[in-house]
Amino acid sequence: MTSESITADAAGTWTLGDLTVNRIGFGAMRLTGSAAFHHGTPSDRQRSITVLRGAVELGVNHIDTAAFYFSSLRSANEIINSALSPYSDDLVIASKVGPFRDYSGEWATSARPEDLRGHVEENLRQLGRDHLDLVYLRRMRQDSVAEHFGALAELRDKGLVRHLGISDVEPRHLVEAQAIAPVVSVQNRFGLDSRDRATDEMVRICGEQGIAFVPFFAIAGDAGAEGATTAHDEAVLAVARAHDATPAQVRLAWTLAQGPHVLAIPGTGNPDHLAENIAAGALRLTEDELDTLNSLHQKED
């Protein structure tokens, strides 16, 4: 594939509430370093700014971030603010609230419902905005999301939040949240290597209901926050060779092929990888290739 000339609209679009985005977006987690959070080494700030501006130049209009995306020297939200403010009218910035890291980078007690306004306000301050386009409640192992999601619905009514989503959830949590307020997006860990039947069911349910499904770690696989996986099944490598593509592009193309409601938010701090990720939106897998990769996804460990 020739990546340099392909833009994010090649993957098509989806509507988050009343906000239309290209299905290939950008995840801000890797802006801060060679790996997420406290892993790896901090990034070169100017390079991260260049990557982010490059993403927007290539048509990305959906950026996924969080106040807890920071390393010892870098903050994803600060980089977004510095690179893209004043923001264009069509740029959708989504954030997550619930988890909390202290100034040393250690994970601390997650938010109680009454804490969520502070989490939203911190994102607003760092991003330099007066509202957030989309806020996900990231479930932190609690059995019920009702009280937390209700608190976010109140912030939506106050104008601090435009649309609501939920993350790291099961189908029952979607039902619970929808009884309180509309849910425009669900964000779970999902990819070719992931074999969580509840999440597979969530992909199907979201498609039936016209809700966006936004997977994280679609490229990273088992490596997760450490970065992209280098462990590729031969089937993935064969498809990549057939299309003169990278295994990461094949993983993204498979992800997008799971339905028009499935979005992708690959993140990187590397300009070359950025272009490759966006170009994956133009990669069309054959039915036979999809059957092979679907079988790989469904294979029992």
Coordinates of C-alpha atoms in Angstrom, one line a residue:
M1 CA 0.0 0.0 0.0
T2 CA 1.1 3.6 -0.6
S3 CA 0.3 5.3 2.7
E4 CA 1.3 8.9 2.2
S5 CA -1.6 10.0 0.0
I6 CA -4.5 8.2 1.8
T7 CA -6.6 10.2 4.2
A8 CA -8.9 9.2 7.1
D9 CA -12.0 9.6 5.1
A10 CA -11.1 6.4 3.2
A11 CA -12.6 4.4 6.0
G12 CA -16.0 6.1 5.8
T13 CA -17.8 8.0 8.5
W14 CA -20.0 7.4 11.5
T15 CA -22.1 9.8 13.7
L16 CA -21.6 10.1 17.4
G17 CA -24.9 11.6 18.5
D18 CA -24.9 14.6 16.1
L19 CA -21.2 14.6 15.5
T20 CA -19.9 13.0 12.3
V21 CA -16.4 11.6 12.4
N22 CA -14.1 9.6 10.1
R23 CA -14.0 6.0 11.2
I24 CA -10.2 6.2 11.5
G25 CA -9.4 8.4 14.5
F26 CA -6.4 8.9 16.8
G27 CA -5.7 7.6 20.3
A28 CA -3.6 10.0 22.3
M29 CA -2.1 7.5 24.8
R30 CA 1.2 7.1 22.9
L31 CA 1.8 10.8 22.5
T32 CA 3.5 10.8 25.9
G33 CA 6.2 8.2 25.4
S34 CA 7.5 5.1 23.9
A35 CA 4.8 3.2 25.8
A36 CA 1.7 4.4 27.8
F37 CA 1.6 5.8 31.3
H38 CA 4.9 5.2 33.2
H39 CA 6.2 2.6 30.8
G40 CA 8.9 3.3 28.3
T41 CA 10.7 6.7 28.0
P42 CA 9.0 10.1 27.6
S43 CA 8.5 11.3 24.0
D44 CA 10.0 14.2 22.3
R45 CA 7.4 16.9 22.8
Q46 CA 7.8 18.6 19.4
R47 CA 7.7 15.3 17.6
S48 CA 4.4 14.4 19.3
I49 CA 3.0 17.8 18.3
T50 CA 4.1 17.1 14.7
V51 CA 2.4 13.7 14.8
L52 CA -0.8 15.2 16.1
R53 CA -0.9 18.0 13.6
G54 CA -0.1 15.5 10.9
A55 CA -3.1 13.3 11.9
V56 CA -5.4 16.3 11.5
E57 CA -3.9 17.2 8.2
L58 CA -4.6 13.6 7.1
G59 CA -8.3 14.0 7.9
V60 CA -8.5 12.7 11.5
N61 CA -11.3 14.5 13.2
H62 CA -11.8 12.1 16.2
I63 CA -9.2 12.1 19.0
D64 CA -9.5 9.9 22.1
T65 CA -7.7 11.1 25.2
A66 CA -7.8 11.2 29.0
A67 CA -6.3 13.3 31.8
F68 CA -4.6 10.2 33.1
Y69 CA -2.6 9.8 29.9
F70 CA 0.7 11.2 31.1
S71 CA 4.3 10.2 31.6
S72 CA 6.9 11.7 33.9
L73 CA 7.4 14.6 31.5
R74 CA 4.4 14.7 29.1
S75 CA 0.7 15.1 29.2
A76 CA -1.4 14.0 26.2
N77 CA -4.0 16.7 26.9
E78 CA -1.4 19.5 27.1
I79 CA 0.1 18.3 23.8
I80 CA -3.4 18.3 22.2
N81 CA -4.0 21.8 23.5
S82 CA -0.6 23.1 22.3
A83 CA -0.9 21.4 18.9
L84 CA -4.5 22.0 17.9
S85 CA -5.9 25.0 19.8
P86 CA -7.9 26.9 18.7
Y87 CA -9.8 23.8 17.7
S88 CA -11.5 23.4 14.3
D89 CA -15.3 23.1 14.5
D90 CA -15.4 19.6 13.1
L91 CA -12.8 18.1 15.6
V92 CA -14.4 15.7 18.1
I93 CA -12.4 15.2 21.3
A94 CA -13.4 12.3 23.5
S95 CA -12.1 11.7 27.0
K96 CA -12.5 9.1 29.7
V97 CA -13.1 9.7 33.4
G98 CA -13.1 7.4 36.4
P99 CA -9.6 6.1 36.8
F100 CA -7.1 8.3 38.6
R101 CA -3.3 8.6 38.8
D102 CA -1.5 10.7 41.3
Y103 CA 1.4 13.1 40.4
S104 CA 3.9 10.3 40.8
G105 CA 2.1 8.3 38.1
E106 CA 0.8 5.6 40.5
W107 CA -2.8 4.4 40.1
A108 CA -4.9 5.7 43.0
T109 CA -8.5 5.2 44.1
S110 CA -10.9 5.6 41.2
A111 CA -13.5 8.3 41.3
R112 CA -16.7 8.2 43.3
P113 CA -19.7 9.6 41.6
E114 CA -19.3 13.0 43.3
D115 CA -15.7 13.1 42.1
L116 CA -16.5 12.9 38.4
R117 CA -17.2 16.6 37.9
G118 CA -13.6 17.2 39.1
H119 CA -12.4 14.7 36.5
V120 CA -14.3 16.5 33.8
E121 CA -13.2 19.9 34.9
E122 CA -9.5 18.7 34.8
N123 CA -9.9 17.6 31.2
L124 CA -11.5 20.9 30.3
R125 CA -8.7 22.8 32.0
Q126 CA -5.9 20.8 30.3
L127 CA -7.5 20.9 26.9
G128 CA -8.5 24.6 27.1
R129 CA -12.2 23.9 26.3
D130 CA -15.5 24.9 27.8
H131 CA -17.2 21.5 27.1
L132 CA -16.2 17.9 26.2
D133 CA -17.7 16.5 23.0
L134 CA -17.8 12.9 24.4
V135 CA -17.1 11.5 27.8
Y136 CA -16.8 7.9 28.6
L137 CA -17.4 6.5 32.0
R138 CA -14.6 4.0 32.4
R139 CA -15.9 1.2 34.6
M140 CA -13.4 0.4 37.3
R141 CA -14.6 -3.1 38.3
Q142 CA -17.8 -1.8 40.0
D143 CA -20.8 -4.1 39.5
S144 CA -23.2 -1.3 38.7
V145 CA -22.5 1.9 36.6
A146 CA -25.8 3.6 37.4
E147 CA -24.7 6.0 40.1
H148 CA -21.5 7.1 38.2
F149 CA -23.3 7.3 34.9
G150 CA -26.1 9.3 36.5
A151 CA -23.5 11.8 37.7
L152 CA -22.2 12.3 34.2
A153 CA -25.7 12.7 32.9
E154 CA -26.1 15.6 35.3
L155 CA -23.0 17.2 33.9
R156 CA -24.4 16.7 30.4
D157 CA -27.5 18.6 31.5
K158 CA -25.3 21.4 32.8
G159 CA -23.6 21.7 29.4
L160 CA -20.1 20.5 30.4
V161 CA -20.5 17.3 28.4
R162 CA -22.2 16.9 25.0
H163 CA -22.5 13.1 24.6
L164 CA -21.9 10.1 26.9
G165 CA -20.3 6.8 26.4
I166 CA -19.2 3.8 28.6
S167 CA -16.0 1.8 28.6
D168 CA -14.8 -1.6 29.8
V169 CA -18.4 -2.9 30.1
E170 CA -20.7 -5.8 29.5
P171 CA -24.0 -5.7 27.8
R172 CA -25.9 -5.5 31.1
H173 CA -24.1 -2.2 31.8
L174 CA -25.3 -0.7 28.5
V175 CA -28.9 -1.5 29.4
E176 CA -28.3 0.1 32.9
A177 CA -26.8 3.2 31.4
Q178 CA -29.4 3.6 28.7
A179 CA -32.1 3.7 31.4
I180 CA -30.5 7.0 32.6
A181 CA -29.3 8.8 29.4
P182 CA -28.5 8.1 25.7
V183 CA -25.2 6.2 25.1
V184 CA -23.6 7.1 21.8
S185 CA -20.5 5.0 22.1
V186 CA -19.0 1.9 23.8
Q187 CA -15.2 1.5 24.2
N188 CA -13.8 -1.9 25.1
R189 CA -10.6 -3.7 24.6
F190 CA -11.1 -5.6 21.3
G191 CA -8.9 -6.9 18.5
L192 CA -8.0 -9.8 16.4
D193 CA -6.3 -11.5 19.3
S194 CA -8.9 -10.8 22.0
R195 CA -11.4 -13.6 22.7
D196 CA -13.9 -12.0 25.1
R197 CA -17.3 -13.3 24.2
A198 CA -19.1 -10.6 26.2
T199 CA -17.3 -8.0 24.1
D200 CA -18.0 -9.8 20.9
E201 CA -21.7 -9.7 21.9
M202 CA -21.3 -6.0 22.7
V203 CA -20.0 -5.4 19.1
R204 CA -23.2 -7.1 17.8
I205 CA -25.5 -5.2 20.1
C206 CA -24.0 -1.8 19.3
G207 CA -24.4 -2.6 15.6
E208 CA -28.1 -3.4 16.0
Q209 CA -28.7 -0.3 18.0
G210 CA -26.7 2.1 15.9
I211 CA -24.2 2.8 18.7
A212 CA -20.5 3.3 17.9
F213 CA -18.1 0.6 19.1
V214 CA -14.6 2.0 19.6
P215 CA -12.0 -0.7 20.5
F216 CA -8.7 0.1 22.2
F217 CA -5.5 -2.0 21.8
A218 CA -6.7 -3.2 18.3
I219 CA -3.1 -3.2 17.2
A220 CA -1.4 -3.7 20.5
G221 CA -3.0 -7.1 21.1
D222 CA -1.6 -8.8 24.2
A223 CA 1.1 -6.1 24.5
G224 CA -1.5 -3.6 25.6
A225 CA -0.1 -0.4 27.1
E226 CA 3.4 -1.5 26.3
G227 CA 2.9 -0.9 22.6
A228 CA 2.1 -2.8 19.4
T229 CA 2.5 -6.5 19.4
T230 CA 5.2 -8.2 17.3
A231 CA 3.6 -11.6 17.7
H232 CA 1.7 -12.2 14.4
D233 CA 0.0 -15.4 13.4
E234 CA 1.0 -16.7 10.0
A235 CA -2.5 -16.0 8.7
V236 CA -2.0 -12.3 9.5
L237 CA 1.4 -12.2 7.8
A238 CA 0.0 -14.0 4.7
V239 CA -2.8 -11.4 4.3
A240 CA -0.3 -8.6 4.8
R241 CA 1.9 -10.0 2.1
A242 CA -1.0 -10.3 -0.3
H243 CA -1.8 -6.6 0.1
D244 CA 1.7 -5.3 0.5
A245 CA 0.6 -4.1 3.9
T246 CA 1.9 -4.3 7.4
P247 CA 0.4 -6.7 10.0
A248 CA -0.8 -3.7 12.0
Q249 CA -2.7 -2.5 8.9
V250 CA -4.3 -5.9 8.5
R251 CA -5.4 -5.8 12.2
L252 CA -6.9 -2.4 11.7
A253 CA -8.6 -3.4 8.5
W254 CA -10.1 -6.5 10.2
T255 CA -11.3 -4.3 13.1
L256 CA -13.1 -1.9 10.7
A257 CA -14.6 -4.8 8.8
Q258 CA -16.6 -5.9 11.9
G259 CA -19.3 -3.3 11.0
P260 CA -19.8 0.2 9.8
H261 CA -20.4 1.3 13.5
V262 CA -16.9 0.1 14.5
L263 CA -14.3 2.9 14.7
A264 CA -10.6 2.7 15.2
I265 CA -8.4 5.0 17.3
P266 CA -4.8 3.7 16.7
G267 CA -2.2 5.8 18.5
T268 CA 1.5 6.4 17.8
G269 CA 4.3 8.9 18.3
N270 CA 5.9 7.9 15.0
P271 CA 5.0 9.9 11.8
D272 CA 5.5 6.9 9.5
H273 CA 3.3 4.7 11.6
L274 CA 0.7 7.5 11.7
A275 CA 0.4 7.4 7.9
E276 CA 0.3 3.6 7.8
N277 CA -2.5 3.5 10.4
I278 CA -4.6 6.0 8.5
A279 CA -4.0 4.2 5.2
A280 CA -5.4 1.0 6.8
G281 CA -8.8 2.6 6.3
A282 CA -8.5 2.0 2.6
L283 CA -7.5 -1.6 2.9
R284 CA -10.3 -3.9 1.8
L285 CA -10.0 -7.5 2.8
T286 CA -11.5 -10.3 0.6
E287 CA -14.3 -12.5 1.9
D288 CA -11.9 -15.4 2.1
E289 CA -9.4 -13.3 4.1
L290 CA -12.1 -12.2 6.5
D291 CA -13.2 -15.8 7.0
T292 CA -9.7 -16.8 7.8
L293 CA -9.1 -13.9 10.2
N294 CA -12.5 -14.4 11.8
S295 CA -11.7 -18.0 12.5
L296 CA -8.4 -16.9 14.1
H297 CA -10.3 -14.5 16.3
Q298 CA -12.8 -17.2 17.3
K299 CA -10.2 -19.8 18.0
E300 CA -10.1 -21.0 21.6
D301 CA -6.9 -20.5 23.5

